[in-house]
Tab-separated table of C-alpha atoms in Angstrom:
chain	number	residue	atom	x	y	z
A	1	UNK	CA	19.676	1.031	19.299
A	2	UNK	CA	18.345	-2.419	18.863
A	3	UNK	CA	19.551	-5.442	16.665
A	4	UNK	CA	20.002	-5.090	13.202
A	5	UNK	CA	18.251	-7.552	11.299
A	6	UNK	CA	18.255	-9.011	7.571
A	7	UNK	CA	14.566	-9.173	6.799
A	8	UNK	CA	12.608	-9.969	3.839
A	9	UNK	CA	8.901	-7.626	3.058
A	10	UNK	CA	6.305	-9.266	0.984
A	11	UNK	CA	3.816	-7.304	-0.214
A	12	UNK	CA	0.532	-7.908	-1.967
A	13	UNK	CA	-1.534	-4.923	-2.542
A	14	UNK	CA	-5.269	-3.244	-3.831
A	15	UNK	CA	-4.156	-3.478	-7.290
A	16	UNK	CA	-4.248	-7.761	-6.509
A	17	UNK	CA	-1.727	-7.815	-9.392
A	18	UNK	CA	1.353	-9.847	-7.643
A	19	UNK	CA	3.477	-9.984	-5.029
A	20	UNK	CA	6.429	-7.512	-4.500
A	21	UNK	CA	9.382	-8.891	-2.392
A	22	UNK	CA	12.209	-6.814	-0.729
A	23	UNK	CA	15.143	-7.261	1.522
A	24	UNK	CA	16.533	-4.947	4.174
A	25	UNK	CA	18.862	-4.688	7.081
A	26	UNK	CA	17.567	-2.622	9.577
A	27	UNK	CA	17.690	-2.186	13.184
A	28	UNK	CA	14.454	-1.190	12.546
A	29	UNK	CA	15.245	2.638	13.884
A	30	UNK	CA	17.502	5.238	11.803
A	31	UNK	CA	19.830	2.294	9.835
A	32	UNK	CA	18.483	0.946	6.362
A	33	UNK	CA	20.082	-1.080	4.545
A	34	UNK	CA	18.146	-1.404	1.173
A	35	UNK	CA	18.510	-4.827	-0.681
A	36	UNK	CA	17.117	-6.410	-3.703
A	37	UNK	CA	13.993	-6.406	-4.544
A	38	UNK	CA	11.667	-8.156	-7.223
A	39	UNK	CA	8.376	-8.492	-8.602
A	40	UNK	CA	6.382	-11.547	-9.500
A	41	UNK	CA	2.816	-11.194	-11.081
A	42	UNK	CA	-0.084	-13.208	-10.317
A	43	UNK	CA	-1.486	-15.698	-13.138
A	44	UNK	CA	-5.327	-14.351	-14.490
A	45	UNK	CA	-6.990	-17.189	-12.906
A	46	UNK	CA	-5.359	-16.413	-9.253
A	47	UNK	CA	-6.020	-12.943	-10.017
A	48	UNK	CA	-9.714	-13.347	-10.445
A	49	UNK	CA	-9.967	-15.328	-7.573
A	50	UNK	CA	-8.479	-12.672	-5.197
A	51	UNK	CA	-11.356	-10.264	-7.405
A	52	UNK	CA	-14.138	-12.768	-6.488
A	53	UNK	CA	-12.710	-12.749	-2.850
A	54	UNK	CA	-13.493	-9.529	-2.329
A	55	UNK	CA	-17.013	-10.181	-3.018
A	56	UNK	CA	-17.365	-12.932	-0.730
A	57	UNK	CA	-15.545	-11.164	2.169
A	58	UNK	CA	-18.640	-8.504	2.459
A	59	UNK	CA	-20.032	-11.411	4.324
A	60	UNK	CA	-17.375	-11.317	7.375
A	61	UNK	CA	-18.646	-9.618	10.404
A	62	UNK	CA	-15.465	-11.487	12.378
A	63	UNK	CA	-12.133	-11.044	11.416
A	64	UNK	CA	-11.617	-14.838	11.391
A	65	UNK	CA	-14.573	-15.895	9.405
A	66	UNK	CA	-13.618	-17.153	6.285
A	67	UNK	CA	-16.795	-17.832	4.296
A	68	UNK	CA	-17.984	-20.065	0.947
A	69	UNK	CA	-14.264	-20.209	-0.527
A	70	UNK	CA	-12.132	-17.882	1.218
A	71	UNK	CA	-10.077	-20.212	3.673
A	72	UNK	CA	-9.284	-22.292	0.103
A	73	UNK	CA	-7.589	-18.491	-1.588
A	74	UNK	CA	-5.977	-17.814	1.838
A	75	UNK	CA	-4.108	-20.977	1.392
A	76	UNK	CA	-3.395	-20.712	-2.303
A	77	UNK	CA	-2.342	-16.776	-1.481
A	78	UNK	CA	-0.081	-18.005	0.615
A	79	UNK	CA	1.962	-20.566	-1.192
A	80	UNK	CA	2.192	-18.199	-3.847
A	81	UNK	CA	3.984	-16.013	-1.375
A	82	UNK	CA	6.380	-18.927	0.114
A	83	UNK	CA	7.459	-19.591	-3.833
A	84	UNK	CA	8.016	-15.836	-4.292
A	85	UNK	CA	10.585	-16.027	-1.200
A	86	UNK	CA	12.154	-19.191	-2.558
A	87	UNK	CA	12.652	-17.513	-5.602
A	88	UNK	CA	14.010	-14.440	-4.588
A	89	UNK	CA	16.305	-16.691	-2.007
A	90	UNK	CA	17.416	-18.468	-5.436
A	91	UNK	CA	17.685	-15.189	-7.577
A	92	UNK	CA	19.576	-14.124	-4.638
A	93	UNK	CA	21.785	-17.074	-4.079
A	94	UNK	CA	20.633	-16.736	-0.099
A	95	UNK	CA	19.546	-19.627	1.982
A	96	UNK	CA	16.446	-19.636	4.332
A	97	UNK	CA	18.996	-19.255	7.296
A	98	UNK	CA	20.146	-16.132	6.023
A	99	UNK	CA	17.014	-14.167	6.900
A	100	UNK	CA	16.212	-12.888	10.404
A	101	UNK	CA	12.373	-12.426	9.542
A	102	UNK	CA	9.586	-12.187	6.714
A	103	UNK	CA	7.280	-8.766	7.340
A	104	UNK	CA	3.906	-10.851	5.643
A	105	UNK	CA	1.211	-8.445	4.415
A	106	UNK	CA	-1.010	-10.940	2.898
A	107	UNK	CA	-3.985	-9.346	0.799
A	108	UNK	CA	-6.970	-6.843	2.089
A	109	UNK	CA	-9.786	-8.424	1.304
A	110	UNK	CA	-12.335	-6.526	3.581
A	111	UNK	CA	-11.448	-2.832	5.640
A	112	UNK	CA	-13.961	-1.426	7.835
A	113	UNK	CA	-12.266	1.253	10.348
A	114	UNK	CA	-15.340	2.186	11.399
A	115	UNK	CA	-16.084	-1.480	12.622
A	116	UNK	CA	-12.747	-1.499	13.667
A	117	UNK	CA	-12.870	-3.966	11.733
A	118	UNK	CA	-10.109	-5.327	8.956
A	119	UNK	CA	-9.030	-8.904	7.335
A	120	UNK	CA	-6.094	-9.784	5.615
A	121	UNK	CA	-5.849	-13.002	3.963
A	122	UNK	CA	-2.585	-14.697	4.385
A	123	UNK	CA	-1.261	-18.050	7.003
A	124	UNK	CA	1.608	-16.638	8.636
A	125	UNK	CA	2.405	-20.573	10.411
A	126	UNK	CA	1.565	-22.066	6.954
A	127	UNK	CA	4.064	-19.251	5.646
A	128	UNK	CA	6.779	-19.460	7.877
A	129	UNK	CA	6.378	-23.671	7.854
A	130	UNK	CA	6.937	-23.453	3.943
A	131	UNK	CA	9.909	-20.878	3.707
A	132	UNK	CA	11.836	-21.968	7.030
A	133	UNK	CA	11.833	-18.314	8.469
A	134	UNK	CA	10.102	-16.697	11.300
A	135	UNK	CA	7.162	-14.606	9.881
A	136	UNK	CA	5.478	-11.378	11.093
A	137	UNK	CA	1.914	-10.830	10.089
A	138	UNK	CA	-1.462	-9.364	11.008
A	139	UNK	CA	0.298	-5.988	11.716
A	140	UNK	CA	-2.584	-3.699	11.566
A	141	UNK	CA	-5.443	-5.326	13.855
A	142	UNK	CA	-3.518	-4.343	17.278
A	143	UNK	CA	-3.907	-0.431	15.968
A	144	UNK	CA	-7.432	-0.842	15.142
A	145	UNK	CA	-8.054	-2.074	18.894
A	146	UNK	CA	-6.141	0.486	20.339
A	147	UNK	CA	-9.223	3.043	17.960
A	148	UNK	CA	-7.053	3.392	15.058
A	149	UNK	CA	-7.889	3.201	11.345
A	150	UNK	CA	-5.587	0.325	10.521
A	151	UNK	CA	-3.701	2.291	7.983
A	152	UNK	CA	-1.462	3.744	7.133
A	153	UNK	CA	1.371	1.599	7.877
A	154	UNK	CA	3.966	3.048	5.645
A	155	UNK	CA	4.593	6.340	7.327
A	156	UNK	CA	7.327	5.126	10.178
A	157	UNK	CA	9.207	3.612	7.160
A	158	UNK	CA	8.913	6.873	5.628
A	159	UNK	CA	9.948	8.897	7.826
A	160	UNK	CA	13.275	6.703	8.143
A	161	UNK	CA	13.721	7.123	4.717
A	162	UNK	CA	12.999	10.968	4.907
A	163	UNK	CA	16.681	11.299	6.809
A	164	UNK	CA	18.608	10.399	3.760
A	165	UNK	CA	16.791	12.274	1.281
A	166	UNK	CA	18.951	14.679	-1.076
A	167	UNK	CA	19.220	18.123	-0.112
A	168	UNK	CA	16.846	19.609	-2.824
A	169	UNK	CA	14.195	17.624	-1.506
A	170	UNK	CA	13.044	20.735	0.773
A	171	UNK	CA	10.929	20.156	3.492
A	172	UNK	CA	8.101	19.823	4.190
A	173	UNK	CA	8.383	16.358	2.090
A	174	UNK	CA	5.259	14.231	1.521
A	175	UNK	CA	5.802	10.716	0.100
A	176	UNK	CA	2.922	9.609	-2.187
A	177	UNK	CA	1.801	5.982	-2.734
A	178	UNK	CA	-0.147	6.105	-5.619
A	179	UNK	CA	-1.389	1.803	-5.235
A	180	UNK	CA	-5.040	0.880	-5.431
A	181	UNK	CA	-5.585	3.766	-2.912
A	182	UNK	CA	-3.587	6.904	-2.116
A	183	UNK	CA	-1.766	7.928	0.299
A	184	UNK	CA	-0.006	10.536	1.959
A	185	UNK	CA	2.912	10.533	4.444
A	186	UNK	CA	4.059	14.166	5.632
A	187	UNK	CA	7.463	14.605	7.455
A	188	UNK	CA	8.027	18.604	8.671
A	189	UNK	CA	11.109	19.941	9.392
A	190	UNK	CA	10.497	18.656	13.207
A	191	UNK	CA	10.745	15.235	12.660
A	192	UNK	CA	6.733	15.504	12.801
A	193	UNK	CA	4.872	12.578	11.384
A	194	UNK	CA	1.483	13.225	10.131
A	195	UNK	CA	-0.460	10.395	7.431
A	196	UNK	CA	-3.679	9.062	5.813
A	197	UNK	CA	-4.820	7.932	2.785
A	198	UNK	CA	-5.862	10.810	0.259
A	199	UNK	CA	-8.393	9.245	-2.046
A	200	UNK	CA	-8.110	6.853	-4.851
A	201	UNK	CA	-5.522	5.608	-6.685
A	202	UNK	CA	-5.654	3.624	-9.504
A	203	UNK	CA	-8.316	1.598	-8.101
A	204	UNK	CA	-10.974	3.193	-10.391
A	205	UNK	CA	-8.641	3.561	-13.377
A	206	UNK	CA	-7.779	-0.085	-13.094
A	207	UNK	CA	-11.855	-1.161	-13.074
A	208	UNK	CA	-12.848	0.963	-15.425
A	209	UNK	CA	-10.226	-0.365	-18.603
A	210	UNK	CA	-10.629	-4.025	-17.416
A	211	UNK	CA	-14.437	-3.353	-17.632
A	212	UNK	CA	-14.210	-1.506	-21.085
A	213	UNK	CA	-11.139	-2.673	-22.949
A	214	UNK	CA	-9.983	-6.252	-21.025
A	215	UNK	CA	-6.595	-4.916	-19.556
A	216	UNK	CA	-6.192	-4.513	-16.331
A	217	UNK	CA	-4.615	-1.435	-16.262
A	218	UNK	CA	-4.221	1.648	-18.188
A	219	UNK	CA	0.221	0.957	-18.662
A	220	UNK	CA	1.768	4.823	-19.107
A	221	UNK	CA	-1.350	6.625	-19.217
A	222	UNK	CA	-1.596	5.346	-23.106
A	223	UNK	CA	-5.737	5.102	-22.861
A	224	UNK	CA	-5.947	8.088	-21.062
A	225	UNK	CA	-3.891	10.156	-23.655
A	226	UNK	CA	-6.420	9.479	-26.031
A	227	UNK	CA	-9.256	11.263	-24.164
A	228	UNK	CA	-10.084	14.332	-22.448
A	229	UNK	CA	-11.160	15.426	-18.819
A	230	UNK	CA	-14.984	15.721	-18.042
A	231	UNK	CA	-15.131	18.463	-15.377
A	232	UNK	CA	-19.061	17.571	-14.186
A	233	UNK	CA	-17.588	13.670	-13.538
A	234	UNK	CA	-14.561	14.813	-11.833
A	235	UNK	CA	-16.723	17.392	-10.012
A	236	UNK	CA	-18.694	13.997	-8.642
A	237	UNK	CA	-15.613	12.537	-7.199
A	238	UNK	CA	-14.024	15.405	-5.366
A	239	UNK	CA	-17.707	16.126	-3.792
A	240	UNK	CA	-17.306	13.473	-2.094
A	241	UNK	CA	-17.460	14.052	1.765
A	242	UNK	CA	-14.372	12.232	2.376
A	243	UNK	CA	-12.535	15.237	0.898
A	244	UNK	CA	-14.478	17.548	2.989
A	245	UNK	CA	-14.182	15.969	6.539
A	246	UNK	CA	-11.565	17.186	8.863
A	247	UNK	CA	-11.672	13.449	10.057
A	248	UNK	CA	-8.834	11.616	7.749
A	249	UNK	CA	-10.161	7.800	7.614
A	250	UNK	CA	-8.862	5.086	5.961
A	251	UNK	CA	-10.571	3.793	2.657
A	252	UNK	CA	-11.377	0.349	1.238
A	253	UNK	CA	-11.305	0.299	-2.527
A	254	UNK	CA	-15.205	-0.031	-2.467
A	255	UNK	CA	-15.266	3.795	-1.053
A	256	UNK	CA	-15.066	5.087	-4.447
A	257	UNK	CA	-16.989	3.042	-7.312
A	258	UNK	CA	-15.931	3.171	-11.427
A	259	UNK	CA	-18.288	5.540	-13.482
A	260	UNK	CA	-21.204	4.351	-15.079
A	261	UNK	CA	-20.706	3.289	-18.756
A	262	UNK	CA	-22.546	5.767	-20.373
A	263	UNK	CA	-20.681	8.667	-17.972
A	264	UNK	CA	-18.070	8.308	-20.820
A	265	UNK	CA	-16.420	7.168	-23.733
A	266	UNK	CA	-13.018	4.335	-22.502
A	267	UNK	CA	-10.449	7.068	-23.034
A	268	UNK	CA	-12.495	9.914	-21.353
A	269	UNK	CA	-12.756	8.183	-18.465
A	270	UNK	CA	-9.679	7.334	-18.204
A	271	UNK	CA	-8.195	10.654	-18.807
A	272	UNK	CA	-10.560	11.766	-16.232
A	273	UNK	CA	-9.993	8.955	-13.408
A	274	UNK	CA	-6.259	10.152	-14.267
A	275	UNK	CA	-7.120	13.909	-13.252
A	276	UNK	CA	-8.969	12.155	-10.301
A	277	UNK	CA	-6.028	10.733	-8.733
A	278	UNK	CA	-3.964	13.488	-9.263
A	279	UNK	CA	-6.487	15.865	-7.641
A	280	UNK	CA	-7.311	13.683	-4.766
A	281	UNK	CA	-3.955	14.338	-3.676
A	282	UNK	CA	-3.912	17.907	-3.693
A	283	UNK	CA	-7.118	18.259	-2.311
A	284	UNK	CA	-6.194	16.087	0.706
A	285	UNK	CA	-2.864	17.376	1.222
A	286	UNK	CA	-5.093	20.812	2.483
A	287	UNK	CA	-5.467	18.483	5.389
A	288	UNK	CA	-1.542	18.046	6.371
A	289	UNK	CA	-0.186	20.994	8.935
A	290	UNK	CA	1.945	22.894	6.318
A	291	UNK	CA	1.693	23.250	2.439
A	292	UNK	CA	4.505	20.430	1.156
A	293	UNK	CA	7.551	21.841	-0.532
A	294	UNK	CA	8.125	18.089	-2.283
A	295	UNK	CA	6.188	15.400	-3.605
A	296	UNK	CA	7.899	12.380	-3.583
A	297	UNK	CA	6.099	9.588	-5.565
A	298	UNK	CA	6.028	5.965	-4.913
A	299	UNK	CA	3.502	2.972	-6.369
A	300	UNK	CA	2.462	1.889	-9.492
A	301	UNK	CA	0.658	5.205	-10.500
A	302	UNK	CA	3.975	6.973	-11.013
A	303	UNK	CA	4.237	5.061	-14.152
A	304	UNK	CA	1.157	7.004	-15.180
A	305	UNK	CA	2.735	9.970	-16.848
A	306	UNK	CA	-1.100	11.486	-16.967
A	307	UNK	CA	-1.312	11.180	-13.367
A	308	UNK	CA	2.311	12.224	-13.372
A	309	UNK	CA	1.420	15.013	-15.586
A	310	UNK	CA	-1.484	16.759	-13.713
A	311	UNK	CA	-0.213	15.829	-10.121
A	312	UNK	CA	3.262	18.029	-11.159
A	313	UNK	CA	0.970	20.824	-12.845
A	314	UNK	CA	-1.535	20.832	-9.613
A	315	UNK	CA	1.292	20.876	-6.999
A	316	UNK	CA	3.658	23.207	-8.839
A	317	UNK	CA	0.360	25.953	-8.832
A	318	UNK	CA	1.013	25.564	-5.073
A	319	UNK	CA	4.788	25.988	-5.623
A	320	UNK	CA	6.163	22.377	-5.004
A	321	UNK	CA	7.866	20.033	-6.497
A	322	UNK	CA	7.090	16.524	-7.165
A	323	UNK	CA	9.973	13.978	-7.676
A	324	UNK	CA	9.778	10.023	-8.525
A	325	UNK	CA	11.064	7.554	-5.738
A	326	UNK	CA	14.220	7.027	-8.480
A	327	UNK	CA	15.267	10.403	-8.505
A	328	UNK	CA	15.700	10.897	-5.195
A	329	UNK	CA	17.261	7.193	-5.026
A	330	UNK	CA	14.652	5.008	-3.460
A	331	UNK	CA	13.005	1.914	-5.638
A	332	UNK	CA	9.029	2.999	-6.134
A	333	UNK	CA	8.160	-0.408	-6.809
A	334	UNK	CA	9.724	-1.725	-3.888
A	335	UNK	CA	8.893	0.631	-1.087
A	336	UNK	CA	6.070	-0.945	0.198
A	337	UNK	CA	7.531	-4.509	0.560
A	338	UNK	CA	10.388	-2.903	2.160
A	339	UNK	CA	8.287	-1.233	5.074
A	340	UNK	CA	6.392	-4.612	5.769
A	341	UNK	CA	10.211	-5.735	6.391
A	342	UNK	CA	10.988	-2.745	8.375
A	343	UNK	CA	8.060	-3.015	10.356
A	344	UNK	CA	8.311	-6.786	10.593
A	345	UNK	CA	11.853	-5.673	12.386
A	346	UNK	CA	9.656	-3.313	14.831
A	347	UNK	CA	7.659	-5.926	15.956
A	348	UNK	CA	9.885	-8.320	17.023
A	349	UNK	CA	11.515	-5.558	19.678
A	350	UNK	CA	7.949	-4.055	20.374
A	351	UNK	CA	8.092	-0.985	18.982
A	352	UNK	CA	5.554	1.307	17.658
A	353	UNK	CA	3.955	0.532	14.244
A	354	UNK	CA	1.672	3.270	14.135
A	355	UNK	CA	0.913	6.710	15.838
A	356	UNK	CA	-2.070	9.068	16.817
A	357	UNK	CA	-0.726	11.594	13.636
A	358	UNK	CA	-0.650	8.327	11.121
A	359	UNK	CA	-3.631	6.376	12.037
A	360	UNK	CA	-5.524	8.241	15.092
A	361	UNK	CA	-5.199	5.539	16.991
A	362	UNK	CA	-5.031	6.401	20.800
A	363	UNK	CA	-1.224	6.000	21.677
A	364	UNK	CA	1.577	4.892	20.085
A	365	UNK	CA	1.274	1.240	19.577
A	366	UNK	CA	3.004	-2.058	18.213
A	367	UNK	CA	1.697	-4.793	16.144
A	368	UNK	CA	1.927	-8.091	14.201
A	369	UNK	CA	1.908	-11.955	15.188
A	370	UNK	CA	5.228	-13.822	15.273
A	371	UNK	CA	4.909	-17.343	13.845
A	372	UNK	CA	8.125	-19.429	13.838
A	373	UNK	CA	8.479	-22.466	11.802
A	374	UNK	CA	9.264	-25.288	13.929
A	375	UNK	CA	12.706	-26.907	13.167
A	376	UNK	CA	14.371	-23.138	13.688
C-alpha cells in the first residue's frame, strides 16, 4: 500500500474550452478520496490561439520543437493553469503546502502514435515555480517509447473507480468519455482492464456549429433537435477503417474532419454528428472481450441529450444500460482532472500508468516528469 497523497489534476482537453481542476487523496491504488473540483473557461482570444496552435504544430517532427509561436502559447497555457490552482487553493481556503502534487496534462496539440510521436504543451518547472507545488507532467511519452499509443490514460483511474460502483451497475461496465474524442474503458468481472478510444466525440459537432452558427458548441443538443439524421453522411463516418480494424489506435482530432457545407443544412448536421458519436461507440465497443452490461458516461457530451438519446436507444438494442457519471455518484465533469491527479500519485512511487490491454504498449509501464519548485 503506498502513501496516500492530497493531489490536485488539471486538465485541459480536445474541446480547448478551459481548464478543469480536481483534488484527491489517493494512495494512488484502491483508496480515493474525491475532493472538489471546478471549472474555469478559457477567454475567446486564448481559445483561438490554442485553435491556431494546432495548425502550427503539424510542423513538429520532434517532440520538443516548438515552432513560429508555439513556445509563446506554451507559456501563456501555462500561467493560465498556475491561476486556475491559485484559485481553486482560494475557493478552497487551502494553501500551496497543503498539496502533495499537481498531475499537469497541459494541452494536445499534435498526436501521432504511429510516429510514436505526441506533444503536449504545458512547462511543468514554470508550473510548479508559479504554484509552489511539485508537478507531474509529460505522462504519456514514456508509453509511447515503450510501443504504446499514448492514450488512453484514464482507464487505471477507472478501474479504481469501478470498485465502488453501485450494485445495479452490472458488469461488464464500460466508462465512456465523450470529450473531443471518445473513449472507452472496459472493466469485466475479473478485474480485466481493456481501453481505446472509440471514435469521435464532439470534436466534429463542436467544428461544425462554430463554422455555421459562431458557438462553439451545440449546449443540450438544442441545434441538433432541430434537424434530422442523414443516413448516406453517417454511412461516410462509420466506413471509416478505423471502425473496421482489429488494431484499436489512438486518434488525434484531425482523424475525423467536419462535413462539407453543402453535405447539410446547420441542424442536420448536427443531428447527424450527434447520431455519429453515439454510434461510434457502439460500433467500437464490438471490439471489447464481452458485450457491456453498463454504460457509464463521463465528458462534456453527456450534456448532449441527442447523443444521450441515441447512445441509450443503440446500447439498450444490445440490452445495456447506460447511466450518467451522477447517477452512479461520480462528477462527469471532473473525472478527467481527477485521473491526471491519480496518476500524478502513480508516478511519484513508479507505478504503472498504462498497460498492453489500455494502450498496447509492450509491458506495463510508468510515466511523467517530476518538477519541484525550488524553495520546497
Amino acid at each position: 500500500m503506498g502513501q496516500t497523497r492530497t493531489a490536485i489534476g488539471l486538465m485541459s482537453g480536445t474541446s480547448m474550452d478551459g481548464i478543469d481542476v480536481a483534488l484527491l487523496r489517493t494512495d494512488g491504488e484502491a483508496q480515493v478520496e474525491r475532493g472538489p473540483s471546478m471549472g474555469i473557461d478559457y477567454d475567446p482570444v486564448f481559445r483561438r490561439r490554442l485553435q491556431g496552435a494546432l495548425e502550427t504544430a503539424k510542423a513538429i517532427d520532434k517532440r520538443k520543437e516548438r515552432p513560429a509561436d508555439l513556445a509563446d502559447v506554451e507559456r501563456e497555457l501555462t500561467l493560465h493553469h498556475a491561476a486556475a490552482v491559485q484559485a481553486f487553493l482560494h475557493e478552497n481556503d487551502m494553501a500551496p503546502a497543503d498539496i502533495d502534487v499537481v498531475g499537469f496534462h497541459g494541452q494536445t496539440v499534435l498526436h501521432r502514435p504511429g510516429q510514436a510521436l505526441t506533444v503536449q504543451l504545458g512547462d511543468g518547472a514554470l508550473l510548479a515555480r508559479k504554484t509552489g507545488i511539485p508537478v507531474v507532467f509529460d505522462m504519456r511519452a514514456n508509453d509511447m517509447v515503450h510501443g504504446g499509443q499514448g492514450a488512453p490514460l484514464i482507464p487505471v483511474y477507472h478501474a479504481a473507480l469501478a470498485r465502488k460502483l453501485p450494485a445495479d451497475c452490472a458488469l461488464p461496465t464500460v466508462f465512456v468519455n465523450i470529450g473531443g474524442i471518445s473513449n472507452l474503458t472496459y472493466v469485466g468481472a475479473d478485474g480485466r482492464i481493456v481501453a481505446f478510444d472509440s471514435g469521435p466525440g464532439n470534436t466534429l459537432i463542436d467544428q461544425w456549429v462554430e463554422a455555421h452558427a459562431g458557438v462553439p458548441f451545440d449546449q443540450g443538443g438544442m441545434i441538433a433537435s432541430e434537424g434530422r439524421i442523414l443516413p448516406d453522411l453517417v454511412a461516410r463516418y462509420l466506413s471509416s477503417p478505423f471502425f473496421v480494424s482489429d488494431e484499436r489506435r489512438s486518434l488525434d482530432r484531425n482523424d475525423f474532419a467536419p462535413p462539407a457545407g453543402s453535405d447539410a443544412t446547420l441542424e442536420d448536421g448536427a443531428r447527424t454528428l450527434a447520431h455519429v458519436t453515439a454510434a461510434a461507440i457502439l460500433k467500437s465497443a464490438g471490439h471489447l472481450p464481452e458485450e457491456p452490461k453498463t454504460y457509464v458516461v463521463c465528458g462534456g457530451g453527456r450534456l448532449n441529450r441527442i447523443i444521450m438519446g441515441d447512445l441509450t436507444e443503440l446500447a439498450g438494442a444490445t440490452g445495456a444500460a447506460v447511466m450518467t457519471a451522477e447517477s452512479v455518484g461520480l462528477n462527469g465533469d471532473s473525472m478527467e482532472a481527477e485521473a491526471w491527479a491519480y496518476l500524478a500519485v502513480r508516478s511519484l512511487d513508479g507505478l504503472p500508468l498504462t498497460f498492453p490491454g489500455t494502450t498496447g504498449v509492450r509491458i506495463p509501464v510508468t510515466g511523467g516528469i517530476l518538477s519541484t519548485p525550488q524553495h520546497r
